[in-house]
XYZ file of C-alpha atoms in Angstrom:
658
model
C 59.078 122.187 3.066
C 59.996 124.718 5.521
C 60.562 128.459 5.183
C 63.503 130.344 6.894
C 63.490 134.152 6.919
C 66.943 135.712 7.697
C 65.524 138.867 7.240
C 66.532 142.629 8.609
C 64.995 143.445 11.989
C 62.507 146.212 11.872
C 64.344 148.402 13.656
C 67.201 148.483 10.974
C 64.304 148.761 8.201
C 62.865 151.854 9.983
C 66.569 153.170 10.362
C 67.061 152.830 6.755
C 63.799 154.261 5.664
C 64.674 157.545 8.248
C 67.684 158.111 6.396
C 66.224 158.344 2.841
C 62.526 159.147 3.340
C 60.198 160.677 5.714
C 57.499 158.307 6.803
C 54.854 160.902 7.046
C 51.640 159.439 5.014
C 48.284 160.773 4.977
C 45.582 158.216 4.313
C 42.419 159.183 2.643
C 39.407 158.148 0.791
C 39.112 154.730 2.641
C 41.690 152.542 0.492
C 43.504 154.974 -1.927
C 46.611 156.693 -0.001
C 47.770 159.987 -0.837
C 51.562 159.585 -0.526
C 54.198 162.020 0.103
C 57.116 159.734 -0.387
C 57.652 156.104 -1.002
C 54.038 155.318 -1.863
C 52.149 155.291 -5.057
C 49.834 158.705 -5.644
C 46.434 157.849 -7.037
C 47.458 158.840 -10.373
C 50.130 156.321 -10.312
C 47.948 153.861 -9.276
C 45.470 154.901 -11.998
C 48.260 154.565 -14.622
C 49.475 151.219 -13.353
C 45.618 149.521 -13.467
C 44.810 151.517 -16.924
C 48.125 149.616 -18.498
C 47.209 146.393 -17.022
C 43.671 145.303 -17.333
C 43.084 143.175 -14.590
C 39.961 143.063 -12.671
C 39.890 146.136 -10.314
C 36.711 145.446 -8.654
C 35.670 144.459 -5.074
C 32.770 142.787 -3.253
C 31.883 142.495 0.380
C 34.822 140.090 1.081
C 37.054 139.530 -1.887
C 38.873 141.920 -4.290
C 39.991 141.306 -7.883
C 43.617 140.836 -8.964
C 43.968 144.579 -10.118
C 43.668 145.509 -6.610
C 46.987 143.424 -5.879
C 48.551 144.463 -9.195
C 49.578 147.676 -7.769
C 52.088 146.494 -5.316
C 52.623 142.864 -6.578
C 52.491 143.441 -10.246
C 55.383 144.822 -12.497
C 57.221 147.578 -10.951
C 58.612 149.901 -13.909
C 61.217 151.168 -11.690
C 62.657 147.623 -11.591
C 63.172 148.030 -7.480
C 60.391 145.465 -6.413
C 59.610 141.901 -7.865
C 62.663 141.153 -9.386
C 65.559 138.665 -8.897
C 68.964 139.674 -7.713
C 70.008 139.453 -11.628
C 66.908 141.552 -12.593
C 64.802 139.143 -13.709
C 60.636 140.121 -13.385
C 59.069 137.659 -11.114
C 55.981 139.721 -10.218
C 53.132 137.816 -9.214
C 50.484 139.187 -11.351
C 52.044 138.482 -14.474
C 52.922 134.951 -13.851
C 49.636 134.398 -12.574
C 47.487 135.893 -15.334
C 48.168 133.686 -17.967
C 47.548 130.150 -16.058
C 44.637 127.950 -15.761
C 43.734 129.269 -12.399
C 43.592 132.797 -13.439
C 41.239 131.800 -16.471
C 39.127 129.106 -14.544
C 35.996 131.145 -14.947
C 36.754 131.849 -18.610
C 37.728 128.543 -19.874
C 35.502 127.519 -22.827
C 35.661 123.874 -22.285
C 34.498 124.244 -18.761
C 32.075 126.732 -19.710
C 30.769 124.338 -22.421
C 31.080 121.411 -20.121
C 28.679 123.029 -17.675
C 26.295 123.842 -20.404
C 26.101 120.139 -21.567
C 25.568 119.026 -18.235
C 22.830 120.957 -17.662
C 21.267 120.245 -20.653
C 21.266 116.462 -20.029
C 20.059 117.381 -16.477
C 17.877 120.219 -16.680
C 16.117 119.463 -13.311
C 19.445 119.888 -11.493
C 20.619 123.195 -13.173
C 20.835 125.056 -9.770
C 22.800 122.445 -8.140
C 25.302 121.847 -10.929
C 26.053 125.649 -11.553
C 26.261 126.409 -7.936
C 28.737 123.393 -7.429
C 31.042 124.129 -10.475
C 31.169 127.948 -9.767
C 32.431 127.053 -6.078
C 35.895 126.357 -7.528
C 36.065 128.120 -11.214
C 34.378 131.449 -9.859
C 34.933 131.518 -6.268
C 34.699 135.144 -5.588
C 31.343 135.606 -6.929
C 30.081 132.215 -5.665
C 31.249 132.829 -2.220
C 30.273 136.367 -1.940
C 26.773 135.247 -3.006
C 26.312 132.547 -0.282
C 28.257 134.490 2.422
C 25.810 137.535 2.131
C 22.813 135.158 2.161
C 21.741 135.317 -1.616
C 21.469 131.724 -2.001
C 22.820 129.411 -4.838
C 25.292 130.914 -7.646
C 24.402 130.479 -11.256
C 26.358 130.880 -14.683
C 23.935 133.559 -15.465
C 25.104 135.548 -12.334
C 28.835 134.876 -13.122
C 28.473 136.532 -16.647
C 27.511 139.675 -15.235
C 30.025 139.471 -12.182
C 33.201 140.808 -13.309
C 35.033 139.651 -10.227
C 33.735 136.200 -10.639
C 35.512 136.350 -14.092
C 38.720 136.912 -12.340
C 38.911 133.284 -11.637
C 40.934 131.799 -8.920
C 42.585 134.913 -7.857
C 44.688 136.330 -5.117
C 42.199 136.397 -2.272
C 40.348 133.155 -2.659
C 43.860 131.461 -1.940
C 45.102 133.863 0.558
C 42.072 134.032 2.852
C 41.515 130.631 3.215
C 41.193 129.527 6.743
C 43.830 127.427 8.737
C 41.215 125.557 10.517
C 39.756 124.053 7.222
C 43.213 123.381 5.446
C 43.048 119.772 4.210
C 39.855 119.187 5.937
C 36.825 120.175 3.475
C 36.626 119.079 -0.368
C 34.287 119.523 -3.168
C 34.259 123.237 -3.243
C 33.667 123.795 0.440
C 36.116 126.511 0.854
C 36.254 128.302 4.404
C 37.521 132.087 4.532
C 38.697 133.988 7.594
C 37.117 137.549 7.183
C 37.324 139.157 10.626
C 40.094 141.521 10.439
C 40.178 140.893 6.515
C 43.586 138.930 6.637
C 45.747 138.195 3.748
C 47.891 135.144 4.783
C 51.506 134.954 3.571
C 54.540 132.842 4.405
C 56.863 135.491 5.648
C 56.683 135.549 9.566
C 58.954 138.623 10.472
C 58.519 142.339 9.838
C 55.336 142.411 8.078
C 54.855 146.241 7.001
C 51.140 146.341 6.812
C 50.258 149.919 6.182
C 50.015 150.073 2.617
C 48.109 147.179 2.171
C 45.529 148.005 4.671
C 45.092 151.497 3.168
C 45.194 150.407 -0.424
C 43.003 147.438 -0.374
C 41.547 147.276 3.167
C 43.244 143.702 3.855
C 45.672 142.946 6.609
C 48.908 140.966 5.776
C 49.134 138.077 8.267
C 51.685 135.282 8.748
C 50.487 131.576 8.528
C 52.122 128.503 7.438
C 49.138 127.040 6.165
C 49.482 129.026 3.034
C 52.252 126.701 1.864
C 50.302 123.589 3.236
C 49.249 121.269 0.275
C 45.869 121.047 2.112
C 45.397 124.652 0.904
C 44.901 122.950 -2.596
C 42.439 120.570 -1.310
C 39.020 122.098 -1.284
C 38.967 122.192 -5.068
C 41.364 119.076 -6.117
C 39.336 116.556 -4.316
C 36.042 116.481 -5.688
C 33.157 114.353 -5.195
C 29.947 114.610 -7.031
C 26.415 113.142 -6.623
C 25.326 110.400 -9.176
C 22.213 111.056 -11.427
C 20.634 108.281 -13.298
C 19.546 108.212 -16.690
C 16.329 109.491 -15.735
C 17.607 112.432 -13.866
C 17.175 111.081 -10.421
C 19.757 111.283 -7.701
C 20.540 107.803 -6.623
C 22.402 108.414 -3.435
C 25.797 107.405 -4.935
C 29.010 109.531 -5.080
C 31.590 109.568 -7.589
C 35.137 110.748 -7.238
C 35.549 113.315 -10.194
C 39.234 113.912 -9.124
C 41.350 113.487 -5.978
C 44.626 115.061 -6.765
C 45.062 115.944 -3.072
C 44.235 112.555 -1.712
C 46.555 111.199 -4.627
C 49.423 113.344 -3.001
C 48.540 111.993 0.460
C 48.931 108.633 -0.775
C 52.397 109.159 -2.074
C 55.850 109.967 -0.970
C 55.491 113.468 -1.269
C 53.390 113.772 1.587
C 55.707 115.839 3.764
C 54.011 114.967 6.994
C 54.179 111.160 6.330
C 57.622 111.295 4.309
C 59.504 114.261 6.000
C 62.645 113.358 4.246
C 61.332 113.417 0.728
C 57.888 115.329 0.762
C 57.062 118.131 -1.388
C 53.844 120.133 -1.187
C 51.598 121.042 -4.237
C 53.097 124.698 -3.782
C 56.813 123.012 -4.267
C 56.237 122.167 -7.747
C 53.452 124.612 -8.879
C 54.556 127.651 -7.069
C 58.346 126.801 -7.295
C 60.803 128.354 -5.105
C 63.709 130.526 -6.665
C 66.891 129.073 -6.029
C 69.015 131.915 -4.282
C 69.615 132.994 -0.803
C 68.990 136.700 -1.425
C 65.456 136.857 -2.041
C 62.841 139.236 -3.658
C 61.449 142.891 -2.345
C 57.921 141.656 -2.886
C 56.248 145.087 -3.257
C 56.982 147.477 -6.367
C 58.526 150.925 -5.397
C 59.019 150.111 -1.612
C 62.480 149.562 -2.085
C 63.445 150.179 1.413
C 61.841 146.615 2.429
C 64.031 143.798 2.993
C 64.096 140.992 0.413
C 61.972 138.110 1.313
C 63.115 134.462 0.927
C 62.388 131.790 -0.236
C 60.182 133.353 -2.877
C 57.474 131.275 -4.551
C 57.010 132.204 -8.412
C 53.099 132.042 -8.879
C 53.353 129.992 -12.294
C 50.669 127.301 -11.558
C 52.007 125.279 -14.304
C 50.258 121.969 -14.979
C 49.607 119.976 -18.043
C 46.869 121.933 -20.111
C 49.048 123.547 -22.993
C 46.083 122.550 -25.040
C 43.595 125.110 -23.256
C 46.309 127.422 -22.928
C 46.736 127.662 -26.400
C 43.089 128.149 -26.960
C 42.820 130.896 -24.471
C 45.765 132.692 -26.324
C 44.109 132.284 -29.756
C 40.877 133.473 -28.696
C 41.807 135.967 -26.071
C 39.702 138.710 -27.376
C 36.582 136.792 -27.622
C 37.038 135.263 -24.162
C 38.025 138.515 -22.542
C 41.154 137.192 -21.080
C 43.405 139.577 -19.170
C 46.819 138.104 -20.209
C 48.601 138.961 -23.192
C 49.937 136.548 -25.986
C 53.658 136.835 -24.633
C 52.384 135.889 -21.212
C 50.681 132.848 -22.308
C 53.593 131.917 -24.378
C 55.549 131.881 -21.027
C 52.857 129.600 -19.335
C 52.817 127.244 -22.258
C 56.523 127.091 -21.950
C 56.441 126.376 -18.219
C 53.692 123.817 -18.812
C 55.516 121.891 -21.591
C 58.608 121.942 -19.228
C 56.490 120.403 -16.374
C 55.321 117.558 -18.639
C 58.545 116.938 -20.282
C 61.281 117.401 -17.718
C 59.404 116.589 -14.540
C 56.396 113.896 -15.013
C 58.090 110.682 -16.415
C 61.190 108.589 -16.565
C 61.209 105.818 -19.187
C 63.356 103.304 -20.627
C 63.347 100.396 -23.318
C 64.737 96.831 -23.116
C 64.766 94.068 -25.322
C 64.490 90.720 -22.909
C 64.933 88.309 -25.837
C 64.303 87.934 -29.513
C 64.019 85.153 -32.210
C 63.497 85.161 -35.864
C 59.630 85.643 -35.282
C 59.160 87.732 -32.400
C 60.869 90.750 -30.368
C 60.064 91.039 -26.875
C 60.352 94.687 -25.845
C 59.601 96.155 -22.200
C 58.912 99.650 -21.850
C 58.850 100.980 -18.218
C 57.492 104.216 -17.230
C 57.855 105.810 -13.944
C 55.891 108.577 -12.505
C 57.788 111.387 -11.081
C 54.702 113.468 -10.147
C 53.431 113.590 -6.665
C 49.932 112.491 -7.877
C 48.516 110.371 -10.534
C 49.300 110.660 -14.076
C 47.404 112.015 -15.658
C 45.505 113.631 -12.859
C 42.490 115.950 -12.542
C 39.332 116.041 -14.708
C 38.715 112.425 -16.332
C 38.948 113.687 -19.748
C 42.936 113.462 -19.768
C 44.693 110.634 -20.998
C 48.311 109.567 -21.829
C 49.636 106.523 -23.885
C 52.412 104.805 -25.371
C 53.360 104.538 -28.776
C 56.034 101.960 -29.881
C 57.650 102.231 -33.318
C 59.877 99.601 -34.485
C 62.364 99.969 -37.451
C 64.627 97.619 -39.438
C 68.192 98.546 -40.437
C 66.993 100.326 -43.303
C 64.558 102.424 -41.388
C 61.401 100.706 -42.749
C 58.753 100.362 -40.247
C 58.108 96.862 -39.029
C 55.616 97.779 -36.312
C 53.738 100.891 -35.122
C 51.644 100.637 -31.916
C 49.466 103.858 -30.534
C 50.085 106.115 -33.505
C 48.164 109.528 -33.077
C 45.787 110.243 -35.880
C 45.475 113.536 -37.718
C 42.053 113.886 -35.591
C 43.661 113.760 -32.473
C 42.764 110.056 -31.822
C 44.779 106.918 -31.549
C 45.134 104.316 -34.169
C 43.677 101.175 -33.272
C 41.707 102.581 -30.342
C 38.820 100.518 -29.176
C 35.272 102.138 -30.096
C 34.496 102.799 -26.390
C 37.432 102.358 -24.295
C 40.753 100.489 -24.219
C 41.332 98.014 -21.096
C 44.754 97.943 -19.372
C 47.396 95.731 -20.650
C 50.278 93.783 -18.975
C 51.340 92.293 -22.252
C 50.690 93.709 -25.803
C 50.298 91.014 -28.513
C 48.613 92.835 -31.207
C 49.137 96.205 -32.883
C 45.580 97.274 -31.969
C 46.008 96.890 -28.197
C 47.012 100.203 -27.082
C 48.311 101.298 -23.487
C 46.177 104.163 -22.423
C 46.533 105.399 -19.023
C 42.986 107.092 -18.254
C 40.243 107.081 -15.727
C 36.894 106.101 -17.747
C 33.691 107.126 -16.057
C 30.813 104.456 -16.016
C 26.970 105.381 -15.332
C 24.559 103.412 -13.271
C 24.158 100.837 -16.052
C 27.947 100.025 -16.206
C 28.345 101.911 -19.731
C 30.608 104.572 -20.351
C 29.630 108.200 -20.014
C 31.262 111.507 -20.550
C 28.448 113.226 -18.540
C 30.024 113.795 -15.062
C 26.721 114.009 -13.258
C 25.674 110.397 -14.470
C 29.018 108.951 -13.362
C 28.591 106.068 -10.945
C 32.047 104.536 -10.528
C 35.217 104.313 -12.843
C 35.276 101.406 -15.490
C 38.784 101.747 -15.640
C 41.768 103.732 -13.552
C 45.149 102.623 -14.505
C 46.600 106.392 -14.309
C 50.208 106.019 -13.182
C 50.380 105.989 -9.307
C 52.930 108.243 -7.624
C 55.862 106.770 -5.719
C 55.010 105.596 -2.434
C 51.290 104.881 -3.176
C 49.624 101.982 -1.358
C 46.023 100.215 -1.478
C 46.416 99.886 2.167
C 46.578 103.766 2.569
C 43.768 105.793 4.433
C 42.616 107.606 1.318
C 42.650 104.507 -1.111
C 38.802 104.822 -1.261
C 39.123 107.999 -3.238
C 42.331 106.964 -5.024
C 41.470 103.716 -6.412
C 43.152 101.531 -9.105
C 40.200 100.127 -11.212
C 40.379 97.045 -14.007
C 43.414 95.208 -15.154
C 46.102 97.667 -13.731
C 44.891 96.062 -10.137
C 46.182 92.810 -11.101
C 49.306 93.622 -13.259
C 52.166 92.300 -11.263
C 54.571 95.193 -12.284
C 52.244 98.010 -12.017
C 53.235 99.990 -8.938
C 55.293 97.299 -8.221
C 59.004 96.444 -8.705
C 60.522 93.334 -7.743
C 57.195 92.466 -5.888
C 57.386 95.689 -3.619
C 54.456 98.115 -3.844
C 54.900 101.940 -4.438
C 57.111 101.959 -7.133
C 54.990 104.676 -9.321
C 55.782 102.747 -12.302
C 54.806 100.385 -14.872
C 56.125 97.968 -17.215
C 54.461 96.996 -20.556
C 55.502 94.007 -22.178
C 55.399 93.969 -26.176
C 55.474 91.064 -28.253
C 56.360 92.389 -31.772
C 56.147 90.127 -34.465
C 59.253 90.397 -36.913
C 58.325 87.948 -39.736
C 61.610 86.190 -40.002
C 63.903 89.316 -39.955
C 66.494 88.742 -37.701
C 68.913 91.676 -38.265
C 69.275 95.168 -36.384
C 66.051 96.793 -34.812
C 65.763 100.448 -33.754
C 63.011 100.742 -31.078
C 61.212 104.158 -30.036
C 58.971 104.590 -27.423
C 56.988 107.767 -26.894
C 54.289 108.878 -24.394
C 51.778 111.327 -25.518
C 49.323 113.432 -23.615
C 46.142 115.005 -24.245
C 43.743 117.058 -22.188
C 40.793 117.154 -24.337
C 40.564 114.097 -26.446
C 37.892 113.798 -29.149
C 36.102 111.218 -26.943
C 35.558 113.556 -24.042
C 33.650 116.201 -26.239
C 31.842 113.704 -28.958
C 28.461 113.515 -27.003
C 28.769 117.207 -26.046
C 28.983 118.291 -29.331
C 25.565 116.679 -30.416
C 24.024 119.062 -28.090
C 23.490 123.030 -28.766
C 23.990 126.013 -26.582
C 25.849 129.413 -26.953
C 28.597 127.948 -24.645
C 28.976 124.524 -26.473
C 28.846 126.258 -30.125
C 31.539 128.537 -29.294
C 33.840 125.942 -27.756
C 33.108 123.543 -30.596
C 34.369 126.131 -33.318
C 37.515 126.703 -31.058
C 37.924 123.004 -30.746
C 37.684 122.298 -34.373
C 39.919 124.991 -35.594
C 42.958 123.906 -32.811
C 45.915 121.864 -33.445
C 45.043 118.359 -32.231
C 48.493 117.103 -32.198
C 49.129 115.667 -28.834
C 51.778 116.835 -26.418
C 55.122 114.641 -26.505
C 55.624 113.871 -23.116
C 58.834 111.851 -23.217
C 60.622 109.497 -25.748
C 63.342 106.572 -25.009
C 65.077 104.750 -27.753
C 67.013 101.379 -27.921
C 68.694 99.334 -30.689
C 68.926 95.595 -30.820
C 71.658 94.106 -33.106
C 70.569 90.300 -33.618
C 68.319 87.865 -32.475
C 71.286 86.825 -30.404
C 72.090 87.673 -26.704
C 73.480 91.326 -26.797
C 73.892 92.045 -22.974
C 73.263 90.504 -19.520
C 69.676 91.760 -19.419
C 68.953 89.626 -22.590
C 70.546 86.694 -20.968
C 68.580 87.328 -17.963
C 71.355 87.698 -15.604
C 71.159 90.341 -12.773
C 74.126 91.655 -11.035
C 73.520 93.761 -7.936
C 73.556 95.797 -5.847
C 75.885 98.202 -7.812
C 77.436 99.914 -6.129
C 77.562 97.733 -3.227
C 78.193 99.205 0.546
C 79.015 96.086 2.253
C 80.869 94.192 -0.273
C 78.084 91.678 -0.837
C 77.684 90.872 -4.629
C 74.801 89.017 -5.675
C 73.951 87.552 -9.251
C 70.611 85.975 -10.090
C 69.015 84.469 -13.413
C 71.809 82.051 -14.014
C 70.850 79.043 -16.243
C 72.422 76.407 -18.452
C 73.536 79.030 -20.957
C 76.121 80.216 -18.518
C 79.278 78.374 -18.530
C 81.108 80.383 -15.842
C 81.445 83.591 -13.828
C 84.614 85.016 -12.813
C 85.216 88.160 -10.579
C 88.521 90.300 -11.136
C 89.872 93.266 -9.096
C 91.063 96.573 -10.919
C 94.669 94.933 -11.239
C 93.320 92.018 -13.144
C 93.751 89.479 -10.337
C 90.703 86.745 -10.078
C 89.096 87.367 -6.709
C 86.075 84.818 -7.195
C 85.007 82.272 -9.530
C 81.704 79.897 -10.086
C 82.077 76.912 -12.138
C 79.076 75.077 -10.771
C 76.005 75.507 -12.876
C 73.313 73.805 -10.438
C 72.008 77.048 -8.699
C 70.421 79.960 -10.411
C 71.796 82.437 -7.819
C 75.284 82.952 -6.620
C 76.636 85.566 -3.943
C 80.182 86.267 -2.859
C 81.848 88.929 -0.441
C 84.300 91.168 -2.396
C 87.676 91.537 -0.551
C 87.576 95.267 -0.233
C 86.770 98.519 -1.633
C 87.485 99.458 -5.108
C 86.152 98.621 -8.850
C 85.658 94.957 -9.972
C 84.812 93.342 -13.216
C 82.197 90.556 -13.206
C 82.781 88.322 -16.601
C 79.927 86.091 -17.343
C 80.685 83.321 -19.574
C 78.430 81.592 -22.316
C 79.375 79.227 -25.236
C 79.110 82.010 -27.825
C 80.573 85.006 -26.127
C 81.392 86.638 -22.702
C 79.906 89.862 -20.894
C 81.412 91.994 -18.841
C 79.994 94.338 -16.035
C 81.787 97.089 -14.053
C 80.892 96.808 -10.061
C 82.045 99.311 -7.596
C 82.372 98.387 -3.835
C 82.284 101.451 -1.402
């Protein structure tokens, strides 16, 4: 994804400024300017910071979000950080209610770190230092870069800038040289000259930032490179056995960046279809005018394209918890801002994650064969990230009176899944029983091959059937960190379509008992999602610490209804054949670009096939039933009707020749 910047030249900017304000600015007090025209006065800046409780601390290398908010937050005069139609798109308010902003305050993460330490107390220093690298980077890396050694949760709790989470500077100071090359919290920063990297190449007006916060804005294309996210979104941990000893093994906790590399979204390998992480999670405004990216500097040219700092993912459960317990957790976002982030998260899940379709290949008076096809639209596995996350399919079949005759995968009031195995459910290609549930997840296994929810004890996955992204291949160089594990690996239509790998889809084949009922059935397939299912916290809740107890109370009070991702429906009229798909006949391609029409799946039930043009003239016919496949060349461009005849009825399909 390339950025183009049709901006005003610097000479034009200066000319415009000269006509309205005098650029006579005296700078004092190291960082705070005393402005005589366009810049904020110290009082104005103090008012802004008082009205927005973002962290305004700084340490040797990093500055809290409050430093950036003065210029890149809400502009009360409505001149900067707004779209051409006046919509406020300021960076601070979009970011502050995201999981990125609250990474150090996240009560599930805090409880989970406590759990890991209680189980492996001899490794507390290692565990807390590793976890804070990505969840509290400004405290962690300051500690290391100034020679103070490992960073702990105790340090973080007393370090306001660390509690600012994944704020502005940890991303915008990352070195281009390390982009996509270092993982597991190994972030590298450029500190000489205190650069703040951005995506805009021309007319960088650096004086205000240099004086206000002591950083220099610098253009670098790596800020929109997916590799910027790699340092934290591929995490490999060391394995500890049940006696607390390091085994020398490693476990891939998450590999979201490597999943992206192994997909059609990888813009280097697939420039025609590629979309970076930022392309979805920092979405671009759909206009050619852009945004003045600094409050109260209306003489600056608009920048385009402008990426909205939404950072929407899939974790609406934790966003709701942060909203409901904001004062306890010390969050800096208001409930309305969390509502915006939750809405963006639901939109991401429900509109940009899955395609789904339901078909009935065949029925008799005892069984309905139902296929549910899911296609992943994300540029990584779904679900991705921390292994607790799971998605599953619920299939409900009702009769003509609306009575339920089959319900597979129903959510329970406790947030679990009806019929779920006591430990974990395998992957299914075919489902023949109501207690077999298709759950897409990664299940961690310890050194003995048993399920564990203790990350430090994880040695290898027992199962990983999370939906692969389009273009995913077992032959890609990153497959060692993005493996498919378990039954999905031998499922013929998992990430395969018509025998070709990389579809990003899966077809679940249900065989639903109908008990002699041969009338109309209504079918509803639903995909549900959970970021913190009950199994993920059950072991943790057998331990006690302030962090675990706090989260346990919040978790037990929460709404455990899973998030509805997608629903698809179908109606089948009778046990007879209702359409060509049930007959097993496939007419393709449609449209055809070279006029060649193929028909496959023909069997003895097909008594004849005829092809007519738009004027009703027969242009092709097949009466011989000896071959299951038939092809013909259409006589020209236009619309044609293919009529497939059986003894009971005829089926008509429209085909277009381009």
